[in-house]
């Protein structure tokens, strides 16, 4: 199905604190089809989590503010809907898997009750037996024996807790999952299992997914589409084969690849991207990557626009300024 499930148009988000205003997302546009997987890549502070929280309408109240743009999810204008309607969509149409399972589970509720709670909210007509059966099925689906449903989160290992979080996110079979670094808090062996599990469930239920990560290896294994974010804006968007095929790459994406150790090369020192992500409290006129870019020229004082360098592959950089023409 090639129809659009999610469309983000020119999204800008600010956090207003007593000390300063943080410009977290700046004019982000991207889209996702039904059943598609998008890897949202970038270093800390790139605006990845803020983008997900904006889709869910879960920005911290009184601090986080969408100042511009539009988010359309499954035909719903998310930023214009009344809170009540958004609550109906959360869990049912869109779910989020948070980074740290330890802090996303309720420590004084059994895991079975936590899965059941989501089901009950969205399926008021289900009988007690039907709810219990659905909880059992979901636990088995994520690889936890259903007879452990009356246990509390502290009785499970980190990997199992994350499975419960995934079960809660998927139990209502949402059309979109926002997985915010779902494997970061887990050790490497469990990470691979968890990604396999999310992928498997996502294919089985035809759920679309935005996978937030800073790990390009994870994206290569799991995603069809990739958006690279830097300092609150997308600098490159394309199909996975565009990004990993590497015919044209944004200098920042190239820098991320250069920083990955290569198994077939004896490298005494890994390459890094010199410098730091710009101060998010300062509005930047030109290219946000300019201070760290080895190709920067006078032209980069002007903000580059997104250019389609090949079909479905977009780059925001003056180096590719004339490709479209
Ligand atoms: Fe580098 Fe200029 Fe391209 Fe920015 S626009 S990434 S500074 S070459």
mmCIF file of C-alpha atoms and ligand atoms in Angstrom:
data_model
loop_
_atom_site.group_PDB
_atom_site.id
_atom_site.type_symbol
_atom_site.label_atom_id
_atom_site.label_comp_id
_atom_site.label_asym_id
_atom_site.label_seq_id
_atom_site.Cartn_x
_atom_site.Cartn_y
_atom_site.Cartn_z
ATOM 1 C CA UNK A 1 0.000 0.000 0.000
ATOM 2 C CA UNK A 2 1.592 3.278 -1.038
ATOM 3 C CA UNK A 3 -0.814 5.654 0.650
ATOM 4 C CA UNK A 4 0.587 8.143 3.184
ATOM 5 C CA UNK A 5 0.057 7.298 6.847
ATOM 6 C CA UNK A 6 2.051 10.192 8.268
ATOM 7 C CA UNK A 7 2.910 13.560 6.804
ATOM 8 C CA UNK A 8 4.955 16.122 8.713
ATOM 9 C CA UNK A 9 5.068 19.508 7.001
ATOM 10 C CA UNK A 10 7.481 22.257 7.997
ATOM 11 C CA UNK A 11 7.377 21.379 11.710
ATOM 12 C CA UNK A 12 9.083 23.725 14.175
ATOM 13 C CA UNK A 13 9.155 23.070 17.918
ATOM 14 C CA UNK A 14 10.538 25.214 20.730
ATOM 15 C CA UNK A 15 11.112 24.618 24.426
ATOM 16 C CA UNK A 16 10.627 27.779 26.439
ATOM 17 C CA UNK A 17 12.380 27.770 29.796
ATOM 18 C CA UNK A 18 13.153 30.611 32.191
ATOM 19 C CA UNK A 19 16.745 30.575 31.023
ATOM 20 C CA UNK A 20 16.361 30.401 27.255
ATOM 21 C CA UNK A 21 14.346 29.265 24.269
ATOM 22 C CA UNK A 22 15.577 26.030 22.727
ATOM 23 C CA UNK A 23 14.867 25.668 19.006
ATOM 24 C CA UNK A 24 14.568 21.867 19.004
ATOM 25 C CA UNK A 25 13.030 21.204 15.573
ATOM 26 C CA UNK A 26 13.323 23.654 12.688
ATOM 27 C CA UNK A 27 11.155 23.227 9.599
ATOM 28 C CA UNK A 28 11.108 19.437 9.445
ATOM 29 C CA UNK A 29 9.182 17.770 6.620
ATOM 30 C CA UNK A 30 8.911 14.029 6.084
ATOM 31 C CA UNK A 31 6.354 11.369 5.273
ATOM 32 C CA UNK A 32 5.741 7.694 5.832
ATOM 33 C CA UNK A 33 3.518 5.196 4.012
ATOM 34 C CA UNK A 34 1.393 2.505 5.656
ATOM 35 C CA UNK A 35 3.568 -0.444 6.749
ATOM 36 C CA UNK A 36 6.843 1.391 6.002
ATOM 37 C CA UNK A 37 9.865 1.654 8.328
ATOM 38 C CA UNK A 38 11.795 4.898 8.674
ATOM 39 C CA UNK A 39 15.087 5.198 10.545
ATOM 40 C CA UNK A 40 15.457 8.628 12.150
ATOM 41 C CA UNK A 41 19.187 9.042 12.651
ATOM 42 C CA UNK A 42 21.263 11.736 14.286
ATOM 43 C CA UNK A 43 23.312 12.558 17.358
ATOM 44 C CA UNK A 44 21.894 13.651 20.709
ATOM 45 C CA UNK A 45 20.114 16.993 20.421
ATOM 46 C CA UNK A 46 19.168 16.533 16.753
ATOM 47 C CA UNK A 47 15.431 16.739 17.559
ATOM 48 C CA UNK A 48 14.521 13.079 16.989
ATOM 49 C CA UNK A 49 12.671 12.479 20.252
ATOM 50 C CA UNK A 50 10.997 15.903 20.081
ATOM 51 C CA UNK A 51 9.645 14.958 16.643
ATOM 52 C CA UNK A 52 8.106 11.758 18.078
ATOM 53 C CA UNK A 53 6.656 13.582 21.084
ATOM 54 C CA UNK A 54 5.101 16.145 18.733
ATOM 55 C CA UNK A 55 3.412 13.381 16.720
ATOM 56 C CA UNK A 56 2.014 11.922 19.966
ATOM 57 C CA UNK A 57 1.112 15.430 21.254
ATOM 58 C CA UNK A 58 3.149 14.640 24.363
ATOM 59 C CA UNK A 59 5.458 17.656 24.499
ATOM 60 C CA UNK A 60 5.925 18.837 28.106
ATOM 61 C CA UNK A 61 2.999 21.114 28.884
ATOM 62 C CA UNK A 62 3.782 24.792 29.199
ATOM 63 C CA UNK A 63 7.352 24.269 27.960
ATOM 64 C CA UNK A 64 7.252 22.478 24.614
ATOM 65 C CA UNK A 65 5.421 24.321 21.869
ATOM 66 C CA UNK A 66 4.822 23.601 18.182
ATOM 67 C CA UNK A 67 5.335 27.041 16.649
ATOM 68 C CA UNK A 68 4.765 26.101 13.030
ATOM 69 C CA UNK A 69 3.789 23.248 10.774
ATOM 70 C CA UNK A 70 1.284 20.470 10.360
ATOM 71 C CA UNK A 71 1.219 16.773 11.312
ATOM 72 C CA UNK A 72 -1.313 14.573 9.526
ATOM 73 C CA UNK A 73 -1.625 11.032 10.861
ATOM 74 C CA UNK A 74 -4.008 8.570 9.228
ATOM 75 C CA UNK A 75 -6.047 11.510 7.932
ATOM 76 C CA UNK A 76 -6.126 13.328 11.301
ATOM 77 C CA UNK A 77 -4.723 16.819 11.748
ATOM 78 C CA UNK A 78 -2.900 15.963 14.997
ATOM 79 C CA UNK A 79 -2.140 19.515 16.060
ATOM 80 C CA UNK A 80 -5.737 20.702 15.645
ATOM 81 C CA UNK A 81 -7.582 17.771 17.271
ATOM 82 C CA UNK A 82 -9.172 18.133 20.719
ATOM 83 C CA UNK A 83 -7.218 16.356 23.496
ATOM 84 C CA UNK A 84 -9.974 13.759 23.930
ATOM 85 C CA UNK A 85 -9.666 12.602 20.308
ATOM 86 C CA UNK A 86 -5.844 12.527 20.555
ATOM 87 C CA UNK A 87 -6.160 10.250 23.614
ATOM 88 C CA UNK A 88 -8.280 7.869 21.496
ATOM 89 C CA UNK A 89 -5.578 7.774 18.818
ATOM 90 C CA UNK A 90 -2.717 7.178 21.276
ATOM 91 C CA UNK A 91 -2.295 3.440 21.729
ATOM 92 C CA UNK A 92 -4.835 2.684 19.013
ATOM 93 C CA UNK A 93 -3.419 4.437 15.934
ATOM 94 C CA UNK A 94 0.013 5.441 17.210
ATOM 95 C CA UNK A 95 2.117 4.021 20.049
ATOM 96 C CA UNK A 96 5.516 4.869 21.417
ATOM 97 C CA UNK A 97 8.210 2.553 22.771
ATOM 98 C CA UNK A 98 10.280 4.670 25.119
ATOM 99 C CA UNK A 99 14.037 4.412 25.540
ATOM 100 C CA UNK A 100 14.200 3.180 29.103
ATOM 101 C CA UNK A 101 11.888 0.298 30.074
ATOM 102 C CA UNK A 102 12.749 0.818 33.756
ATOM 103 C CA UNK A 103 11.030 4.205 33.802
ATOM 104 C CA UNK A 104 8.160 3.473 31.387
ATOM 105 C CA UNK A 105 6.579 0.671 33.449
ATOM 106 C CA UNK A 106 4.505 1.219 36.571
ATOM 107 C CA UNK A 107 6.408 -0.501 39.438
ATOM 108 C CA UNK A 108 3.270 -1.148 41.537
ATOM 109 C CA UNK A 109 1.126 -2.748 38.831
ATOM 110 C CA UNK A 110 1.513 -6.286 37.507
ATOM 111 C CA UNK A 111 2.737 -6.477 33.918
ATOM 112 C CA UNK A 112 -0.476 -8.236 32.851
ATOM 113 C CA UNK A 113 -2.582 -5.386 34.250
ATOM 114 C CA UNK A 114 -0.437 -2.844 32.436
ATOM 115 C CA UNK A 115 -1.033 -4.553 29.094
ATOM 116 C CA UNK A 116 -4.723 -4.986 29.919
ATOM 117 C CA UNK A 117 -5.147 -1.314 30.861
ATOM 118 C CA UNK A 118 -4.375 -0.178 27.295
ATOM 119 C CA UNK A 119 -6.750 -2.758 25.839
ATOM 120 C CA UNK A 120 -9.557 -1.787 28.206
ATOM 121 C CA UNK A 121 -9.296 1.904 27.363
ATOM 122 C CA UNK A 122 -9.586 1.266 23.632
ATOM 123 C CA UNK A 123 -11.907 -1.770 23.614
ATOM 124 C CA UNK A 124 -14.622 -1.031 26.140
ATOM 125 C CA UNK A 125 -16.895 -3.811 24.844
ATOM 126 C CA UNK A 126 -14.366 -6.622 25.508
ATOM 127 C CA UNK A 127 -15.357 -9.065 28.262
ATOM 128 C CA UNK A 128 -12.983 -9.970 31.120
ATOM 129 C CA UNK A 129 -12.239 -13.336 29.500
ATOM 130 C CA UNK A 130 -11.494 -11.728 26.148
ATOM 131 C CA UNK A 131 -9.179 -9.211 27.790
ATOM 132 C CA UNK A 132 -7.323 -11.953 29.700
ATOM 133 C CA UNK A 133 -6.954 -13.997 26.535
ATOM 134 C CA UNK A 134 -5.624 -11.014 24.577
ATOM 135 C CA UNK A 135 -3.058 -10.301 27.340
ATOM 136 C CA UNK A 136 -1.930 -13.960 27.326
ATOM 137 C CA UNK A 137 -1.571 -13.926 23.527
ATOM 138 C CA UNK A 138 0.412 -10.693 23.551
ATOM 139 C CA UNK A 139 2.782 -11.958 26.232
ATOM 140 C CA UNK A 140 3.409 -15.168 24.293
ATOM 141 C CA UNK A 141 3.918 -13.123 21.120
ATOM 142 C CA UNK A 142 6.763 -11.160 22.719
ATOM 143 C CA UNK A 143 8.255 -14.367 24.131
ATOM 144 C CA UNK A 144 7.194 -14.198 27.790
ATOM 145 C CA UNK A 145 5.181 -17.090 29.269
ATOM 146 C CA UNK A 146 1.630 -15.899 29.988
ATOM 147 C CA UNK A 147 1.739 -17.433 33.471
ATOM 148 C CA UNK A 148 4.078 -14.605 34.506
ATOM 149 C CA UNK A 149 1.449 -11.918 33.927
ATOM 150 C CA UNK A 150 0.788 -11.488 37.670
ATOM 151 C CA UNK A 151 4.394 -10.544 38.377
ATOM 152 C CA UNK A 152 5.699 -7.000 38.848
ATOM 153 C CA UNK A 153 8.292 -5.232 36.640
ATOM 154 C CA UNK A 154 11.119 -5.662 39.191
ATOM 155 C CA UNK A 155 10.810 -9.458 38.801
ATOM 156 C CA UNK A 156 11.908 -9.271 35.148
ATOM 157 C CA UNK A 157 15.311 -8.707 33.531
ATOM 158 C CA UNK A 158 15.991 -5.541 31.466
ATOM 159 C CA UNK A 159 15.367 -7.377 28.176
ATOM 160 C CA UNK A 160 12.092 -8.836 29.431
ATOM 161 C CA UNK A 161 10.921 -5.452 30.694
ATOM 162 C CA UNK A 162 11.536 -4.043 27.231
ATOM 163 C CA UNK A 163 9.461 -6.919 25.787
ATOM 164 C CA UNK A 164 6.605 -5.909 28.085
ATOM 165 C CA UNK A 165 6.918 -2.298 26.908
ATOM 166 C CA UNK A 166 6.751 -3.562 23.305
ATOM 167 C CA UNK A 167 3.683 -5.679 24.194
ATOM 168 C CA UNK A 168 1.952 -2.602 25.657
ATOM 169 C CA UNK A 169 2.794 -0.583 22.535
ATOM 170 C CA UNK A 170 1.514 -3.257 20.149
ATOM 171 C CA UNK A 171 -1.471 -4.736 21.958
ATOM 172 C CA UNK A 172 -4.004 -2.513 20.159
ATOM 173 C CA UNK A 173 -2.283 -3.139 16.812
ATOM 174 C CA UNK A 174 -1.492 0.529 16.071
ATOM 175 C CA UNK A 175 -0.848 1.734 12.528
ATOM 176 C CA UNK A 176 2.351 3.485 13.591
ATOM 177 C CA UNK A 177 4.960 2.691 16.251
ATOM 178 C CA UNK A 178 7.442 5.331 17.343
ATOM 179 C CA UNK A 179 10.386 3.374 18.731
ATOM 180 C CA UNK A 180 12.688 5.805 20.539
ATOM 181 C CA UNK A 181 16.055 4.053 20.823
ATOM 182 C CA UNK A 182 14.278 0.880 21.986
ATOM 183 C CA UNK A 183 17.501 -1.064 22.433
ATOM 184 C CA UNK A 184 19.869 1.539 23.907
ATOM 185 C CA UNK A 185 19.322 0.476 27.527
ATOM 186 C CA UNK A 186 19.918 -3.193 26.649
ATOM 187 C CA UNK A 187 23.110 -5.197 26.281
ATOM 188 C CA UNK A 188 24.299 -6.132 22.794
ATOM 189 C CA UNK A 189 22.990 -9.716 22.661
ATOM 190 C CA UNK A 190 19.519 -8.664 23.815
ATOM 191 C CA UNK A 191 19.581 -5.719 21.381
ATOM 192 C CA UNK A 192 19.710 -8.038 18.369
ATOM 193 C CA UNK A 193 16.877 -10.199 19.745
ATOM 194 C CA UNK A 194 14.750 -7.162 20.451
ATOM 195 C CA UNK A 195 15.197 -5.665 16.979
ATOM 196 C CA UNK A 196 14.341 -9.032 15.424
ATOM 197 C CA UNK A 197 11.220 -9.181 17.578
ATOM 198 C CA UNK A 198 10.060 -5.640 16.719
ATOM 199 C CA UNK A 199 10.671 -6.292 13.012
ATOM 200 C CA UNK A 200 8.852 -9.595 13.084
ATOM 201 C CA UNK A 201 5.812 -8.191 14.895
ATOM 202 C CA UNK A 202 5.765 -5.115 12.715
ATOM 203 C CA UNK A 203 5.682 -7.229 9.530
ATOM 204 C CA UNK A 204 3.069 -9.574 10.972
ATOM 205 C CA UNK A 205 0.765 -6.727 11.944
ATOM 206 C CA UNK A 206 1.698 -4.475 8.952
ATOM 207 C CA UNK A 207 2.568 -1.638 11.313
ATOM 208 C CA UNK A 208 4.601 1.335 10.119
ATOM 209 C CA UNK A 209 7.515 2.318 12.325
ATOM 210 C CA UNK A 210 9.773 5.282 12.992
ATOM 211 C CA UNK A 211 12.924 3.919 14.587
ATOM 212 C CA UNK A 212 14.885 6.611 16.396
ATOM 213 C CA UNK A 213 18.534 5.710 16.725
ATOM 214 C CA UNK A 214 22.079 6.987 16.430
ATOM 215 C CA UNK A 215 23.213 3.587 15.172
ATOM 216 C CA UNK A 216 23.484 3.311 11.375
ATOM 217 C CA UNK A 217 24.046 -0.453 11.643
ATOM 218 C CA UNK A 218 20.635 -0.885 13.258
ATOM 219 C CA UNK A 219 19.040 1.226 10.519
ATOM 220 C CA UNK A 220 20.712 -0.824 7.772
ATOM 221 C CA UNK A 221 19.241 -4.011 9.266
ATOM 222 C CA UNK A 222 15.739 -2.731 9.884
ATOM 223 C CA UNK A 223 14.649 0.266 7.803
ATOM 224 C CA UNK A 224 13.452 0.847 4.247
ATOM 225 C CA UNK A 225 13.686 4.628 4.472
ATOM 226 C CA UNK A 226 16.171 6.860 6.333
ATOM 227 C CA UNK A 227 16.051 10.480 7.518
ATOM 228 C CA UNK A 228 19.267 11.966 8.866
ATOM 229 C CA UNK A 229 18.649 14.826 11.300
ATOM 230 C CA UNK A 230 21.124 17.469 12.369
ATOM 231 C CA UNK A 231 20.434 20.330 14.786
ATOM 232 C CA UNK A 232 16.670 20.102 14.432
ATOM 233 C CA UNK A 233 16.350 19.669 10.696
ATOM 234 C CA UNK A 234 16.486 16.836 8.195
ATOM 235 C CA UNK A 235 19.676 17.099 6.148
ATOM 236 C CA UNK A 236 19.115 13.947 4.109
ATOM 237 C CA UNK A 237 16.120 11.712 3.364
ATOM 238 C CA UNK A 238 16.116 8.692 1.095
ATOM 239 C CA UNK A 239 15.555 4.988 0.692
ATOM 240 C CA UNK A 240 18.023 2.835 2.641
ATOM 241 C CA UNK A 241 19.788 1.878 -0.597
ATOM 242 C CA UNK A 242 20.421 5.572 -1.370
ATOM 243 C CA UNK A 243 22.057 6.158 2.005
ATOM 244 C CA UNK A 244 23.952 2.871 2.238
ATOM 245 C CA UNK A 245 24.690 2.704 -1.522
ATOM 246 C CA UNK A 246 26.472 6.039 -1.112
ATOM 247 C CA UNK A 247 26.386 7.600 -4.611
ATOM 248 C CA UNK A 248 25.518 11.024 -3.152
ATOM 249 C CA UNK A 249 25.779 11.757 0.565
ATOM 250 C CA UNK A 250 25.401 14.840 2.711
ATOM 251 C CA UNK A 251 28.774 15.733 4.326
ATOM 252 C CA UNK A 252 27.293 15.018 7.767
ATOM 253 C CA UNK A 253 26.040 11.565 6.734
ATOM 254 C CA UNK A 254 29.443 10.926 5.179
ATOM 255 C CA UNK A 255 31.040 11.922 8.501
ATOM 256 C CA UNK A 256 28.815 9.457 10.368
ATOM 257 C CA UNK A 257 29.906 6.665 8.024
ATOM 258 C CA UNK A 258 33.575 7.602 8.343
ATOM 259 C CA UNK A 259 33.302 7.277 12.120
ATOM 260 C CA UNK A 260 32.282 3.605 11.892
ATOM 261 C CA UNK A 261 35.224 1.171 12.330
ATOM 262 C CA UNK A 262 35.851 -1.009 9.268
ATOM 263 C CA UNK A 263 36.561 -4.693 9.792
ATOM 264 C CA UNK A 264 38.761 -5.003 6.689
ATOM 265 C CA UNK A 265 40.959 -1.945 7.387
ATOM 266 C CA UNK A 266 43.696 -1.442 9.927
ATOM 267 C CA UNK A 267 42.809 2.015 11.261
ATOM 268 C CA UNK A 268 45.044 3.374 14.041
ATOM 269 C CA UNK A 269 42.557 6.117 14.874
ATOM 270 C CA UNK A 270 38.850 6.424 14.044
ATOM 271 C CA UNK A 271 37.713 9.514 12.161
ATOM 272 C CA UNK A 272 35.499 11.911 14.065
ATOM 273 C CA UNK A 273 33.384 14.891 13.061
ATOM 274 C CA UNK A 274 35.292 17.772 14.611
ATOM 275 C CA UNK A 275 33.377 20.254 16.754
ATOM 276 C CA UNK A 276 29.997 20.169 18.451
ATOM 277 C CA UNK A 277 26.359 20.400 17.424
ATOM 278 C CA UNK A 278 25.448 24.153 17.449
ATOM 279 C CA UNK A 279 23.900 25.782 20.518
ATOM 280 C CA UNK A 280 20.148 25.088 20.139
ATOM 281 C CA UNK A 281 19.271 28.381 21.846
ATOM 282 C CA UNK A 282 20.785 30.357 18.961
ATOM 283 C CA UNK A 283 18.891 30.858 15.694
ATOM 284 C CA UNK A 284 21.148 30.026 12.749
ATOM 285 C CA UNK A 285 20.742 31.735 9.383
ATOM 286 C CA UNK A 286 23.025 29.641 7.161
ATOM 287 C CA UNK A 287 23.808 25.916 6.997
ATOM 288 C CA UNK A 288 23.681 24.480 10.528
ATOM 289 C CA UNK A 289 26.542 22.092 9.791
ATOM 290 C CA UNK A 290 28.876 24.802 8.447
ATOM 291 C CA UNK A 291 31.138 25.051 11.544
ATOM 292 C CA UNK A 292 31.994 21.350 11.261
ATOM 293 C CA UNK A 293 31.965 20.900 7.507
ATOM 294 C CA UNK A 294 35.235 20.552 5.592
ATOM 295 C CA UNK A 295 33.474 21.621 2.357
ATOM 296 C CA UNK A 296 32.041 24.858 3.781
ATOM 297 C CA UNK A 297 32.347 27.925 1.544
ATOM 298 C CA UNK A 298 31.029 31.471 1.583
ATOM 299 C CA UNK A 299 27.806 30.175 -0.035
ATOM 300 C CA UNK A 300 27.059 28.154 3.106
ATOM 301 C CA UNK A 301 26.241 31.346 5.036
ATOM 302 C CA UNK A 302 22.883 31.066 3.248
ATOM 303 C CA UNK A 303 20.589 28.229 4.356
ATOM 304 C CA UNK A 304 20.618 25.420 1.780
ATOM 305 C CA UNK A 305 17.315 24.023 0.559
ATOM 306 C CA UNK A 306 16.384 20.366 0.257
ATOM 307 C CA UNK A 307 17.220 19.131 -3.260
ATOM 308 C CA UNK A 308 16.186 15.860 -4.916
ATOM 309 C CA UNK A 309 19.532 14.433 -6.067
ATOM 310 C CA UNK A 310 18.034 11.231 -7.459
ATOM 311 C CA UNK A 311 14.475 9.878 -7.385
ATOM 312 C CA UNK A 312 13.270 9.855 -3.777
ATOM 313 C CA UNK A 313 16.666 10.958 -2.368
ATOM 314 C CA UNK A 314 16.855 14.468 -0.889
ATOM 315 C CA UNK A 315 19.901 16.333 0.449
ATOM 316 C CA UNK A 316 20.100 19.764 2.101
ATOM 317 C CA UNK A 317 23.510 21.059 1.014
ATOM 318 C CA UNK A 318 24.866 23.655 -1.411
ATOM 319 C CA UNK A 319 27.184 21.030 -2.894
ATOM 320 C CA UNK A 320 24.079 19.530 -4.511
ATOM 321 C CA UNK A 321 22.387 22.841 -5.191
ATOM 322 C CA UNK A 322 22.067 22.426 -8.957
ATOM 323 C CA UNK A 323 21.387 18.697 -9.222
ATOM 324 C CA UNK A 324 17.673 19.150 -9.722
ATOM 325 C CA UNK A 325 18.179 21.463 -12.687
HETATM 326 FE FE1 LIG B 1 28.874 21.815 4.197
HETATM 327 FE FE2 LIG B 1 28.023 23.985 2.939
HETATM 328 FE FE3 LIG B 1 26.884 21.639 2.480
HETATM 329 FE FE4 LIG B 1 26.505 22.880 4.786
HETATM 330 S S1 LIG B 1 25.830 23.578 2.776
HETATM 331 S S2 LIG B 1 26.942 20.740 4.493
HETATM 332 S S3 LIG B 1 28.506 23.788 5.089
HETATM 333 S S4 LIG B 1 28.976 22.211 2.000
#
